[in-house]
PDB file of C-alpha atoms and ligand atoms in Angstrom:
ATOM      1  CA  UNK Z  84      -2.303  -9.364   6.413  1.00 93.00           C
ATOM      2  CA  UNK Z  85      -0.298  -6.422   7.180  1.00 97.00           C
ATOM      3  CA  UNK Z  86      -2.315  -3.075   6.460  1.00 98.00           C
ATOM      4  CA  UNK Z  87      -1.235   0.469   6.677  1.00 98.00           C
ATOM      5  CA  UNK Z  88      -4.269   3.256   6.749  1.00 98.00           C
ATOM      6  CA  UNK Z  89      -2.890   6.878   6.730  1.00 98.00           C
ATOM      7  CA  UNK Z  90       0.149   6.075   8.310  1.00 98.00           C
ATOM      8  CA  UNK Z  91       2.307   9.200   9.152  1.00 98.00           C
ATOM      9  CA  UNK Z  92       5.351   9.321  11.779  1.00 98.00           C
ATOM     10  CA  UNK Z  93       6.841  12.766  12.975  1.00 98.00           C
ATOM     11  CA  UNK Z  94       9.953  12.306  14.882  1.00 97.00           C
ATOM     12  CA  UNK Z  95      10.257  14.555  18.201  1.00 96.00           C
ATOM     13  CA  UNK Z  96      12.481  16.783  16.449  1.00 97.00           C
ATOM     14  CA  UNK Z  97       9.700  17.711  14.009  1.00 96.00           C
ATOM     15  CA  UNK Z  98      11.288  15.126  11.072  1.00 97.00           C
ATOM     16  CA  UNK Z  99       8.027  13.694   9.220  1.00 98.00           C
ATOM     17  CA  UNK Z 100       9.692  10.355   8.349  1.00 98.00           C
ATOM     18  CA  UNK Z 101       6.512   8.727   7.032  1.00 98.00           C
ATOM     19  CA  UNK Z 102       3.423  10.801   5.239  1.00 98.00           C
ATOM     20  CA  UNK Z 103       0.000   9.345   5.358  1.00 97.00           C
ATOM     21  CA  UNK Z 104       1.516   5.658   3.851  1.00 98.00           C
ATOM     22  CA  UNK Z 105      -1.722   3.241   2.762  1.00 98.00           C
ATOM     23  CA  UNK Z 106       0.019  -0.009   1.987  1.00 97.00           C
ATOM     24  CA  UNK Z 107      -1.528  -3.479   2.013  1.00 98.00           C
ATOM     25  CA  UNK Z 108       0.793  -6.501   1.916  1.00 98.00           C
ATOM     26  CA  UNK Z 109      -0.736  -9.655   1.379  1.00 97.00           C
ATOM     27  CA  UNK Z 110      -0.132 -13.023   3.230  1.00 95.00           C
ATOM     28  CA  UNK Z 111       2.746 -15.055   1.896  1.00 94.00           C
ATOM     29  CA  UNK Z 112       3.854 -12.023  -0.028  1.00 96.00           C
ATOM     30  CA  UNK Z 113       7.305 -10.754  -0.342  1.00 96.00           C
ATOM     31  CA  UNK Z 114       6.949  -7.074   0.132  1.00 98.00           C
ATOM     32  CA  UNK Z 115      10.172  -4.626  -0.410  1.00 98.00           C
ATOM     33  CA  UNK Z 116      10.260  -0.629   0.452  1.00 98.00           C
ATOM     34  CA  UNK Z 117      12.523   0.481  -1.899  1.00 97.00           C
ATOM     35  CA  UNK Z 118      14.020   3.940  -1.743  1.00 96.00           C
ATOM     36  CA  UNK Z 119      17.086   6.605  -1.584  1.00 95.00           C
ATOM     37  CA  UNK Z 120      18.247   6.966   2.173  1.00 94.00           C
ATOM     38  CA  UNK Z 121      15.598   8.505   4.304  1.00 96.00           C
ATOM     39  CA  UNK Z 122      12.732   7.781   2.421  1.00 97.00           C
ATOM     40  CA  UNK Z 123      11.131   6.438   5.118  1.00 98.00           C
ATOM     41  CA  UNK Z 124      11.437   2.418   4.771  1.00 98.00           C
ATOM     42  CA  UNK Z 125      12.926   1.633   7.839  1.00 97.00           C
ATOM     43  CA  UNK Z 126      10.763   4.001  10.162  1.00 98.00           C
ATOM     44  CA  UNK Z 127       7.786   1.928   7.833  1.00 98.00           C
ATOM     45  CA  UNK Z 128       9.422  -1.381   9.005  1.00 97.00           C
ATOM     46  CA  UNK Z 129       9.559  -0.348  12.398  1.00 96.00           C
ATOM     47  CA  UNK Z 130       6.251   1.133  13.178  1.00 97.00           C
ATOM     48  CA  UNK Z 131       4.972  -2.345  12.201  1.00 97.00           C
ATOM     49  CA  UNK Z 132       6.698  -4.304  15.713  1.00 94.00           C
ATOM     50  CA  UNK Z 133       6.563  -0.900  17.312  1.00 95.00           C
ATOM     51  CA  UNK Z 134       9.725  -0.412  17.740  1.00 94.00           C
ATOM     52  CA  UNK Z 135       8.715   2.947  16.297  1.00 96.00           C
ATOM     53  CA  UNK Z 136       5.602   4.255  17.663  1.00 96.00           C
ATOM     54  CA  UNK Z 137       2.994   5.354  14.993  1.00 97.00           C
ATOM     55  CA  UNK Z 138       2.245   9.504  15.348  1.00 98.00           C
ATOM     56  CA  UNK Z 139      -0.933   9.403  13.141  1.00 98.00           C
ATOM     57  CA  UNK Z 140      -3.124   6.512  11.425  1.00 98.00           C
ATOM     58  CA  UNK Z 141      -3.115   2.576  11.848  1.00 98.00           C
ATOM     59  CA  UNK Z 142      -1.576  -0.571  10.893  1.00 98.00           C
ATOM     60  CA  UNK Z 143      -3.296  -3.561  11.426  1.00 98.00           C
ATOM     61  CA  UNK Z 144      -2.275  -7.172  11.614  1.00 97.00           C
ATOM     62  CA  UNK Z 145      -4.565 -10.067  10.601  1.00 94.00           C
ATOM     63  CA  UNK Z 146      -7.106  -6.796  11.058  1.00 95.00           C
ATOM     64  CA  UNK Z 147      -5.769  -6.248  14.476  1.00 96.00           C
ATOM     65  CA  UNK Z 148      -4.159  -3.000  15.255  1.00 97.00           C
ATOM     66  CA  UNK Z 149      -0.786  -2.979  16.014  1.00 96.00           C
ATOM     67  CA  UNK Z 150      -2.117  -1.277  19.337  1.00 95.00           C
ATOM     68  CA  UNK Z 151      -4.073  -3.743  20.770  1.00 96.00           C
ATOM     69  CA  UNK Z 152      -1.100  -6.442  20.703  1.00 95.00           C
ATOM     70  CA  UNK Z 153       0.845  -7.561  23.368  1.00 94.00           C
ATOM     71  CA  UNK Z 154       4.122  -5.514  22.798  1.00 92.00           C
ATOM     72  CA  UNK Z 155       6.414  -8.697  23.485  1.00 87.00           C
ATOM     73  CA  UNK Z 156       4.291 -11.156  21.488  1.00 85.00           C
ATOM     74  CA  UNK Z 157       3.616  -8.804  18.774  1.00 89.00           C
ATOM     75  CA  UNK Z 158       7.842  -8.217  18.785  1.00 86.00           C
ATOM     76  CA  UNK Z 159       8.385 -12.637  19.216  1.00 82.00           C
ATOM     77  CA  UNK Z 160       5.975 -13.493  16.804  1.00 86.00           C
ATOM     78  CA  UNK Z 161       7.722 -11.393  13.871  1.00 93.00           C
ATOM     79  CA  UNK Z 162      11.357 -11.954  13.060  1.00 90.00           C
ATOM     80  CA  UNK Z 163      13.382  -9.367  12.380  1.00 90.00           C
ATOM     81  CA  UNK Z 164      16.857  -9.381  10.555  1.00 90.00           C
ATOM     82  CA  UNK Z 165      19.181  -6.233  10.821  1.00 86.00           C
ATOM     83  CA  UNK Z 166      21.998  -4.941   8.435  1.00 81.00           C
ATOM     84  CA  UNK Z 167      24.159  -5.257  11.627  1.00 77.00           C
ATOM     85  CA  UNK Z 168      24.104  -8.788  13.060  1.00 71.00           C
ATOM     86  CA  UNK Z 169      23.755  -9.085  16.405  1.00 82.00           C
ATOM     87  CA  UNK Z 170      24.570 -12.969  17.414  1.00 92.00           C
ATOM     88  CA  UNK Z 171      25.381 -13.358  21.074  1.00 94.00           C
ATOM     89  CA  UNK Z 172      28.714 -14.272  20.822  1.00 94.00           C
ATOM     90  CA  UNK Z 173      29.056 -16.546  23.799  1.00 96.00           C
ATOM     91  CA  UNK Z 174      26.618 -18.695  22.423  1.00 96.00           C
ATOM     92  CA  UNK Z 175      26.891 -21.235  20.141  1.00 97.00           C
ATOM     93  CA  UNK Z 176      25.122 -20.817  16.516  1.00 97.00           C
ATOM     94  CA  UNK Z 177      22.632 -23.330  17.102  1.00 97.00           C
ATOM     95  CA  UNK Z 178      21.777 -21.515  20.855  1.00 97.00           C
ATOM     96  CA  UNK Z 179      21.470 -18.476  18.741  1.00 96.00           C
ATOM     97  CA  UNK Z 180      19.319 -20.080  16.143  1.00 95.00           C
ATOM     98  CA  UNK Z 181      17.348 -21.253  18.423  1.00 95.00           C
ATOM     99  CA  UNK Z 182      16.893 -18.071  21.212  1.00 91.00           C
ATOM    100  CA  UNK Z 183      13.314 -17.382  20.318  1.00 88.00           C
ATOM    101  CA  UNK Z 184      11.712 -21.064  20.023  1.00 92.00           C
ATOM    102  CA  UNK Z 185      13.740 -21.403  23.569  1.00 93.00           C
ATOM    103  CA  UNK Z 186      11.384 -18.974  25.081  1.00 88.00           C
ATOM    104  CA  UNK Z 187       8.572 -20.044  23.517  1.00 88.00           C
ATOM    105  CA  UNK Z 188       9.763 -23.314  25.455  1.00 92.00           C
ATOM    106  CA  UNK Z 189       9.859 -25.481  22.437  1.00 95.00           C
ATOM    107  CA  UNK Z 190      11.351 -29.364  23.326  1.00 96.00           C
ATOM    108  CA  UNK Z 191      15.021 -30.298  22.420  1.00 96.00           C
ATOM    109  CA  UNK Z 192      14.089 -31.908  19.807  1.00 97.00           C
ATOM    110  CA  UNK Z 193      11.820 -29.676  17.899  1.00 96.00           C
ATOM    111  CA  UNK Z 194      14.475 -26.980  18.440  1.00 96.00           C
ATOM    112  CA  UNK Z 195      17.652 -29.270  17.181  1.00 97.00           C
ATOM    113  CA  UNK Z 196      15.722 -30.383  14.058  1.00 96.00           C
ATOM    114  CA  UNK Z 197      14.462 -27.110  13.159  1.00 94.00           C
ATOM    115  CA  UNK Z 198      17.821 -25.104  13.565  1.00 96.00           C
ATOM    116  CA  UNK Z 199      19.672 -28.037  11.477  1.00 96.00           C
ATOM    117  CA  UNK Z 200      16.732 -27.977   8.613  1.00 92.00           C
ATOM    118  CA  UNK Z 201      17.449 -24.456   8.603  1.00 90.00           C
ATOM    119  CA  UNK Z 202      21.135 -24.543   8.625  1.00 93.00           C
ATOM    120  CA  UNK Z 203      21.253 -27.091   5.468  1.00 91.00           C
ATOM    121  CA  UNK Z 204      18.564 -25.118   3.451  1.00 85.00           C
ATOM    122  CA  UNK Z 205      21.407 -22.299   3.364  1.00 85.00           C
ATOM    123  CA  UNK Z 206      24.452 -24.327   2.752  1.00 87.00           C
ATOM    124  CA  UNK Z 207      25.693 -24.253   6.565  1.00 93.00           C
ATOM    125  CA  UNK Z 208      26.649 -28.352   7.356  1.00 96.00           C
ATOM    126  CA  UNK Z 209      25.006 -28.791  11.131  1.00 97.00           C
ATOM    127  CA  UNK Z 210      28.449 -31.157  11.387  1.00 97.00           C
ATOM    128  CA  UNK Z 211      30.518 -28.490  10.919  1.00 97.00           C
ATOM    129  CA  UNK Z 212      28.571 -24.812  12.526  1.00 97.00           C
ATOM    130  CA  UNK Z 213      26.410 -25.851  15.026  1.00 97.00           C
ATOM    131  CA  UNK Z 214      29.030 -26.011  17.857  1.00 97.00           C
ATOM    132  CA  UNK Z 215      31.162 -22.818  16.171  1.00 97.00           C
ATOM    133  CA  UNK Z 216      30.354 -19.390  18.112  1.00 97.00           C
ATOM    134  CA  UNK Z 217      29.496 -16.447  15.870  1.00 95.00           C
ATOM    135  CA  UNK Z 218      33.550 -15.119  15.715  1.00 95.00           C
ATOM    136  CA  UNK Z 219      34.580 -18.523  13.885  1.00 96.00           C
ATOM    137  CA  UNK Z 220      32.251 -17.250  11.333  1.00 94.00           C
ATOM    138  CA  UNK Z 221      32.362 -15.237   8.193  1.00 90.00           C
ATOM    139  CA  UNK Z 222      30.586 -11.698   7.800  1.00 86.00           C
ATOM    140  CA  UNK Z 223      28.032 -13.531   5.744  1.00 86.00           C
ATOM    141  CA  UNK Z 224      28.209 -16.808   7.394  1.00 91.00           C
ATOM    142  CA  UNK Z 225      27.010 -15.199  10.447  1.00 91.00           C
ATOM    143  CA  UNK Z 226      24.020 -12.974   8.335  1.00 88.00           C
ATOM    144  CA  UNK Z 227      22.836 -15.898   6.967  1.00 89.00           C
ATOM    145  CA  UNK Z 228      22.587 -17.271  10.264  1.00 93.00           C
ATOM    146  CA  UNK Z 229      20.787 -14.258  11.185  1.00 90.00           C
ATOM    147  CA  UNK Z 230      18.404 -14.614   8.712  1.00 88.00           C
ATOM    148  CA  UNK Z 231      17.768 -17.903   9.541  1.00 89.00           C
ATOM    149  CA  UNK Z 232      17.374 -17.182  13.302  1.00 91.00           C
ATOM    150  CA  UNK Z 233      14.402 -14.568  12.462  1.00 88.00           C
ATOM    151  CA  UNK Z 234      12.748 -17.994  10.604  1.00 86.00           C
ATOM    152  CA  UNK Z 235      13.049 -20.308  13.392  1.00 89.00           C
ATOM    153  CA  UNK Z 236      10.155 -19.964  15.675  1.00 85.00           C
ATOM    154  CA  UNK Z 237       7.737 -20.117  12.679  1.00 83.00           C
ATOM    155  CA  UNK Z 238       6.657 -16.603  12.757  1.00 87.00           C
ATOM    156  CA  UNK Z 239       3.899 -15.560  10.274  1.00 88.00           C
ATOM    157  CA  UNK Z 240       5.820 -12.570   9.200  1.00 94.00           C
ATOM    158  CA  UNK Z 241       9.691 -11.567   8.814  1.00 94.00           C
ATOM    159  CA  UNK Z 242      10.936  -7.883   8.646  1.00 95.00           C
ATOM    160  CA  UNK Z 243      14.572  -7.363   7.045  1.00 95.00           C
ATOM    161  CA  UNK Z 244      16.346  -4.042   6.875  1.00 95.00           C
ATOM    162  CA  UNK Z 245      18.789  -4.053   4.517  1.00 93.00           C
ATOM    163  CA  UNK Z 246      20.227  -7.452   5.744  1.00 90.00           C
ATOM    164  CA  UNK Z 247      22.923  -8.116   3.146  1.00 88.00           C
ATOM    165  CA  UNK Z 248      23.757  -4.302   2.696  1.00 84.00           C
ATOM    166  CA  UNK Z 249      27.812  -4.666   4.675  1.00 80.00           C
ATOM    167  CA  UNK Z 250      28.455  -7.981   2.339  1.00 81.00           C
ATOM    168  CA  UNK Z 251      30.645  -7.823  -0.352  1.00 83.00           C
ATOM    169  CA  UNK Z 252      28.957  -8.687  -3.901  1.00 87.00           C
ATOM    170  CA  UNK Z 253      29.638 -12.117  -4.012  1.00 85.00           C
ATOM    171  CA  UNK Z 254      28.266 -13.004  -0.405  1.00 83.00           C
ATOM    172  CA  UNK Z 255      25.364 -10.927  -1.026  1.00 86.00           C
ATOM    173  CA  UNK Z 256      24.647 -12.540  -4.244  1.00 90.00           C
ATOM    174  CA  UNK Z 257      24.554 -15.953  -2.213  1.00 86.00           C
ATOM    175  CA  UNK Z 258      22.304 -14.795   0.118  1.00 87.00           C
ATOM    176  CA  UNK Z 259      20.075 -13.365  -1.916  1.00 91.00           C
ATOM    177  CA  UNK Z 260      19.874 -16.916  -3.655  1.00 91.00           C
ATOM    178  CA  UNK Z 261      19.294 -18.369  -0.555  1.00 86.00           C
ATOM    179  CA  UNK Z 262      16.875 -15.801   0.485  1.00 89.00           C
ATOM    180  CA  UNK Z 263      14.888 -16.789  -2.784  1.00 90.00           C
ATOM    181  CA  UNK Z 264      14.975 -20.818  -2.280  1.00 86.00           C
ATOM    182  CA  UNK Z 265      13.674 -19.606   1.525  1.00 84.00           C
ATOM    183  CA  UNK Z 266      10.814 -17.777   0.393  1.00 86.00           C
ATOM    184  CA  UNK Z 267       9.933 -20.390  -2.421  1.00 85.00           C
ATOM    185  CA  UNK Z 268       9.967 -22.918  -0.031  1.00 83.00           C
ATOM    186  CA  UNK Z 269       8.208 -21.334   3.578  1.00 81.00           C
ATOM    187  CA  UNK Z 270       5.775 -18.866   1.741  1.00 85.00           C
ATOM    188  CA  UNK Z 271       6.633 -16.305   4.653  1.00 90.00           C
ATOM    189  CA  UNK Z 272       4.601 -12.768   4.606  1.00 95.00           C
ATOM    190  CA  UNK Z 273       8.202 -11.190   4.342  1.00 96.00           C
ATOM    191  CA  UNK Z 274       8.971  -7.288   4.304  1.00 97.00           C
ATOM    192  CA  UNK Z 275      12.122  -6.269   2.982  1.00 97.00           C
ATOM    193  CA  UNK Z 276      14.103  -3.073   3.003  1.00 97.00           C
ATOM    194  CA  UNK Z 277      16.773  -1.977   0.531  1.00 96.00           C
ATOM    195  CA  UNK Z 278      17.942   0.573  -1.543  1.00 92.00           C
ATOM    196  CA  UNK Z 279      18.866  -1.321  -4.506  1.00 93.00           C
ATOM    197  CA  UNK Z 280      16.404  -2.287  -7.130  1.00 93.00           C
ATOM    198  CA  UNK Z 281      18.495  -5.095  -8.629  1.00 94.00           C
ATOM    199  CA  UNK Z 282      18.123  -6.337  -5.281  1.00 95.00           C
ATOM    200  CA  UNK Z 283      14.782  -5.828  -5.314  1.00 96.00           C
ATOM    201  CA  UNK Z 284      13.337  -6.882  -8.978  1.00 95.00           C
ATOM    202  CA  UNK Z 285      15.091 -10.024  -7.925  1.00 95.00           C
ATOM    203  CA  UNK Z 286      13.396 -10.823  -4.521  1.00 96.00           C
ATOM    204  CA  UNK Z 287       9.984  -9.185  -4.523  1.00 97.00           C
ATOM    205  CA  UNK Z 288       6.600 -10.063  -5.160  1.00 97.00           C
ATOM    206  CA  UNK Z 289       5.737  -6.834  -5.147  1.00 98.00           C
ATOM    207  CA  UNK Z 290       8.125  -3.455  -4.554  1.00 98.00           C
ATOM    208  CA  UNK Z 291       6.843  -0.226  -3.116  1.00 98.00           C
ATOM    209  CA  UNK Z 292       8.801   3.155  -4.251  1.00 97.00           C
ATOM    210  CA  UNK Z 293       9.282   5.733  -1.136  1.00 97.00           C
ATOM    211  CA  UNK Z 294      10.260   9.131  -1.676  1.00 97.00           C
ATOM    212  CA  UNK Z 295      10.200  12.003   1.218  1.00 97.00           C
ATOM    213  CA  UNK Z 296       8.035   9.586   3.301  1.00 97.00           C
ATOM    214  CA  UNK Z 297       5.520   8.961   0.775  1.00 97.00           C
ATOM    215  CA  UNK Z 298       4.602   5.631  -1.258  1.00 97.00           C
ATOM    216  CA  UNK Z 299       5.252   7.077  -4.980  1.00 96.00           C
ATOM    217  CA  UNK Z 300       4.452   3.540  -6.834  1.00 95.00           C
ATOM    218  CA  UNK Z 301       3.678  -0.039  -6.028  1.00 96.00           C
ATOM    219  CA  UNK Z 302       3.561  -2.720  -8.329  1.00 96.00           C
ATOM    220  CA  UNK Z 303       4.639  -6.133  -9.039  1.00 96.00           C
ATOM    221  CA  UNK Z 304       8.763  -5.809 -11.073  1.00 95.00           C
ATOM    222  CA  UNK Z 305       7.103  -6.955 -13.916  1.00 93.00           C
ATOM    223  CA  UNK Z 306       4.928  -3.526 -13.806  1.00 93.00           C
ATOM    224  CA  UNK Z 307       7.476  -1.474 -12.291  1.00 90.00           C
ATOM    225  CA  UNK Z 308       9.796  -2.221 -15.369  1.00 87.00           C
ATOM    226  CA  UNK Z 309       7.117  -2.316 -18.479  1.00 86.00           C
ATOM    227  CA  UNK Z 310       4.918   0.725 -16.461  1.00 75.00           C
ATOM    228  CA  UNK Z 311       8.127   2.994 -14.996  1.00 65.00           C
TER     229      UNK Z 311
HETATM  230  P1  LIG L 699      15.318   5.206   5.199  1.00 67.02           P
HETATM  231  O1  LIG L 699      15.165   3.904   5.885  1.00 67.02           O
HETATM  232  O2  LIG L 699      14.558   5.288   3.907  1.00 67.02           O
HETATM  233  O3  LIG L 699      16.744   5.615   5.040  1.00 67.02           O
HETATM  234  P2  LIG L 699      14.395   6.359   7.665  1.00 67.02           P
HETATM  235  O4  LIG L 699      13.062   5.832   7.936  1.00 67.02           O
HETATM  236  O5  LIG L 699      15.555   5.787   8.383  1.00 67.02           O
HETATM  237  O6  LIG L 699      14.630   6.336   6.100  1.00 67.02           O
HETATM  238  O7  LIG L 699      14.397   7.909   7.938  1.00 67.02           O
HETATM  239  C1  LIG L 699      13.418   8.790   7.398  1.00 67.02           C
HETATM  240  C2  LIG L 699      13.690  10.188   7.909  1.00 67.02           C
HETATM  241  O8  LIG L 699      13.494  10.218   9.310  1.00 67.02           O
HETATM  242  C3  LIG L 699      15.101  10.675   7.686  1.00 67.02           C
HETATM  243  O9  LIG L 699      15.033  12.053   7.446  1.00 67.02           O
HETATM  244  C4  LIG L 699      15.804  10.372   9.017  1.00 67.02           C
HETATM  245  O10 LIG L 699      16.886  11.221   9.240  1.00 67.02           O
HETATM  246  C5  LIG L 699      14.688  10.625   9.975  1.00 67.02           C
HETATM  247  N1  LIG L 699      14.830   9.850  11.216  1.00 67.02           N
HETATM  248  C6  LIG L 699      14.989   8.508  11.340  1.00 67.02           C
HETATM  249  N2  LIG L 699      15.061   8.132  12.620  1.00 67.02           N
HETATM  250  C7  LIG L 699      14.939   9.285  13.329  1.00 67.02           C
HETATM  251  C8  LIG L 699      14.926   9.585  14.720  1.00 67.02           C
HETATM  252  N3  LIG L 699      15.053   8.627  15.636  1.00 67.02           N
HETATM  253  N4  LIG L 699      14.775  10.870  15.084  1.00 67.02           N
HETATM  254  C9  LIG L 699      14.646  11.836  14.174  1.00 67.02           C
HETATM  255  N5  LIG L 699      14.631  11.632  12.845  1.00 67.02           N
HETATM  256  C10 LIG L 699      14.785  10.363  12.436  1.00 67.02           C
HETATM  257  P1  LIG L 700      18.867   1.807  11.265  1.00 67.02           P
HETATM  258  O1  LIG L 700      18.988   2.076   9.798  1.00 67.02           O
HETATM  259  O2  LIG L 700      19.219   0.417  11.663  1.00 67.02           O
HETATM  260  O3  LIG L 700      17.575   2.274  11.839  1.00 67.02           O
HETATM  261  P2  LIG L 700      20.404   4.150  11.735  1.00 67.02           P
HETATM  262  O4  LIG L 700      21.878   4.138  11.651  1.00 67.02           O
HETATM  263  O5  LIG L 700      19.579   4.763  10.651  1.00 67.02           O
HETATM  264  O6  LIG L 700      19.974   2.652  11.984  1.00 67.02           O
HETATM  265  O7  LIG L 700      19.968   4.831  13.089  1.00 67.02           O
HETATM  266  C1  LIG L 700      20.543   4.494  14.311  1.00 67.02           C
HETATM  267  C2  LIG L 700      19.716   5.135  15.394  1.00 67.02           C
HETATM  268  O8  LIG L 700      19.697   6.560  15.227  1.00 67.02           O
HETATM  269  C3  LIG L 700      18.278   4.681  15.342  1.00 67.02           C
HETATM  270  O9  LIG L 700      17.777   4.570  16.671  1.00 67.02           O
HETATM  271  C4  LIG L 700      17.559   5.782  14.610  1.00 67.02           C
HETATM  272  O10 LIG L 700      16.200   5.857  14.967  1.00 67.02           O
HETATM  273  C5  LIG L 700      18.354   6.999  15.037  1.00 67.02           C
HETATM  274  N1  LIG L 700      18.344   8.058  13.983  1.00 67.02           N
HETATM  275  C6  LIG L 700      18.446   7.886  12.662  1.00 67.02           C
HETATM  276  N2  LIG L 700      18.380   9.065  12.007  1.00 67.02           N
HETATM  277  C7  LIG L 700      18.223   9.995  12.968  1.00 67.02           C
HETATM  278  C8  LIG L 700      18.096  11.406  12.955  1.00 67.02           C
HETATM  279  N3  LIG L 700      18.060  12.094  11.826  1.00 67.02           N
HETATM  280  N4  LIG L 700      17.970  12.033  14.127  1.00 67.02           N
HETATM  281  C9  LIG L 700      17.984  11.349  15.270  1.00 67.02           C
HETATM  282  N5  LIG L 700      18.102  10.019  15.365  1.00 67.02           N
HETATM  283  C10 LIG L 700      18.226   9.354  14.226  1.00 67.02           C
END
């Protein structure tokens, strides 16, 4: 699904972020980079919607390469959640739920029932949050409903970097459970990045270890913890 061959990025300042990475993450899967800071896991999440340009090797999608996408299809059709949340805040949180399938020109409909399925499945009563704007939210009301934006438009694969890393514990332990009913339930070819291996044995299908830009293990938690 998502296939990294020799994948290397050198920032312009001469910074090799990621070394000759050879990752394959499998459709449906729940992948997670896991790693101290500046390992190399978010410059690996990013080279995969370009937002970080690749300096040596290829990743392919569905056996494309990254390259040969359409920049703004390739960056629609993969949803993308962000430590920082950024809802537009003069919109309401259904509008911003619903941003992507908008442009994809979805009808009323389709968009209303999919951004209330999505807003029950994490505990957030349409009734009560689908008129609010994001400031008469919580910090983690409004992540989930970032998470749940980068769902809406049915894209094949989600990319999260560190999304529940500014919570306190007891909203990030909430999200993660919500975060595991979600990927239970929609199968989604998910990559996830985080620091914290609770975090991670928790979520992952499989977890991949980055040190100094390299992939130093991958394995399933159950052979992470019995093979360390
Ligand atoms: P992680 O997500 O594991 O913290 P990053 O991928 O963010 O690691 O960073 C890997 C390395 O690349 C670090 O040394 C970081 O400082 C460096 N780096 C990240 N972004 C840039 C950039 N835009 N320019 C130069 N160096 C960068
Ligand atoms: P994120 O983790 O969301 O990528 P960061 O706080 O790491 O955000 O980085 C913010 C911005 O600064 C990004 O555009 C990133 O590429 C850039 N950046 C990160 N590390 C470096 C670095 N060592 N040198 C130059 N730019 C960097």
């Amino acid at each position: 699904m998502i296939r990294f061959e020799n994948v290397s990025k050198k920032y312009d300042d001469g910074t090799v972020a990621v070394d000759s990475l050879n990752v394959e993450i499998n459709r449906g899967e729940f992948f997670v980079f896991i790693g101290p800071s500046g390992s190399g896991k978010t410059t690996s999440l990013k080279m995969i919607n370009q937002l970080v340009p690749l300096s040596d090797g290829m990743i392919y999608i569905n056996g494309k390469q990254v390259l040969d996408y359409d920049i703004y299809e390739l960056r629609w059709n993969i949803g993308y959640v962000l430590q920082q949340i950024a809802l537009f805040p003069h919109m309401t949180i259904e509008q911003n739920i619903t941003v992507v399938p908008e442009m994809k020109k979805w009808s009323k409909e389709k968009m209303k029932k999919r951004a209330y399925e999505l807003m029950e499945m994490v505990g957030l009563d349409p009734a009560i949050y689908a008129n609010r704007k994001p400031h008469q939210l919580s910090g983690g009301e409004q992540q989930r409903v970032g998470v749940i934006r980068a769902l809406a438009a049915d894209s094949e694969i989600i990319l999260m970097d560190e999304p529940f890393s500014a919570l306190d514990p007891i909203s990030r332990e909430k999200l993660q459970d919500d975060l595991l009913h979600l990927k239970n339930q929609l199968k989604k070819t998910t990559v996830f990045v985080t620091h914290d291996m609770e975090e991670a044995l928790k979520l992952a299908d499989r977890i991949c270890i980055m040190k100094d830009g390299k992939a130093v293990q991958v394995g399933t938690p159950f052979e992470l913890i019995h093979h360390p």
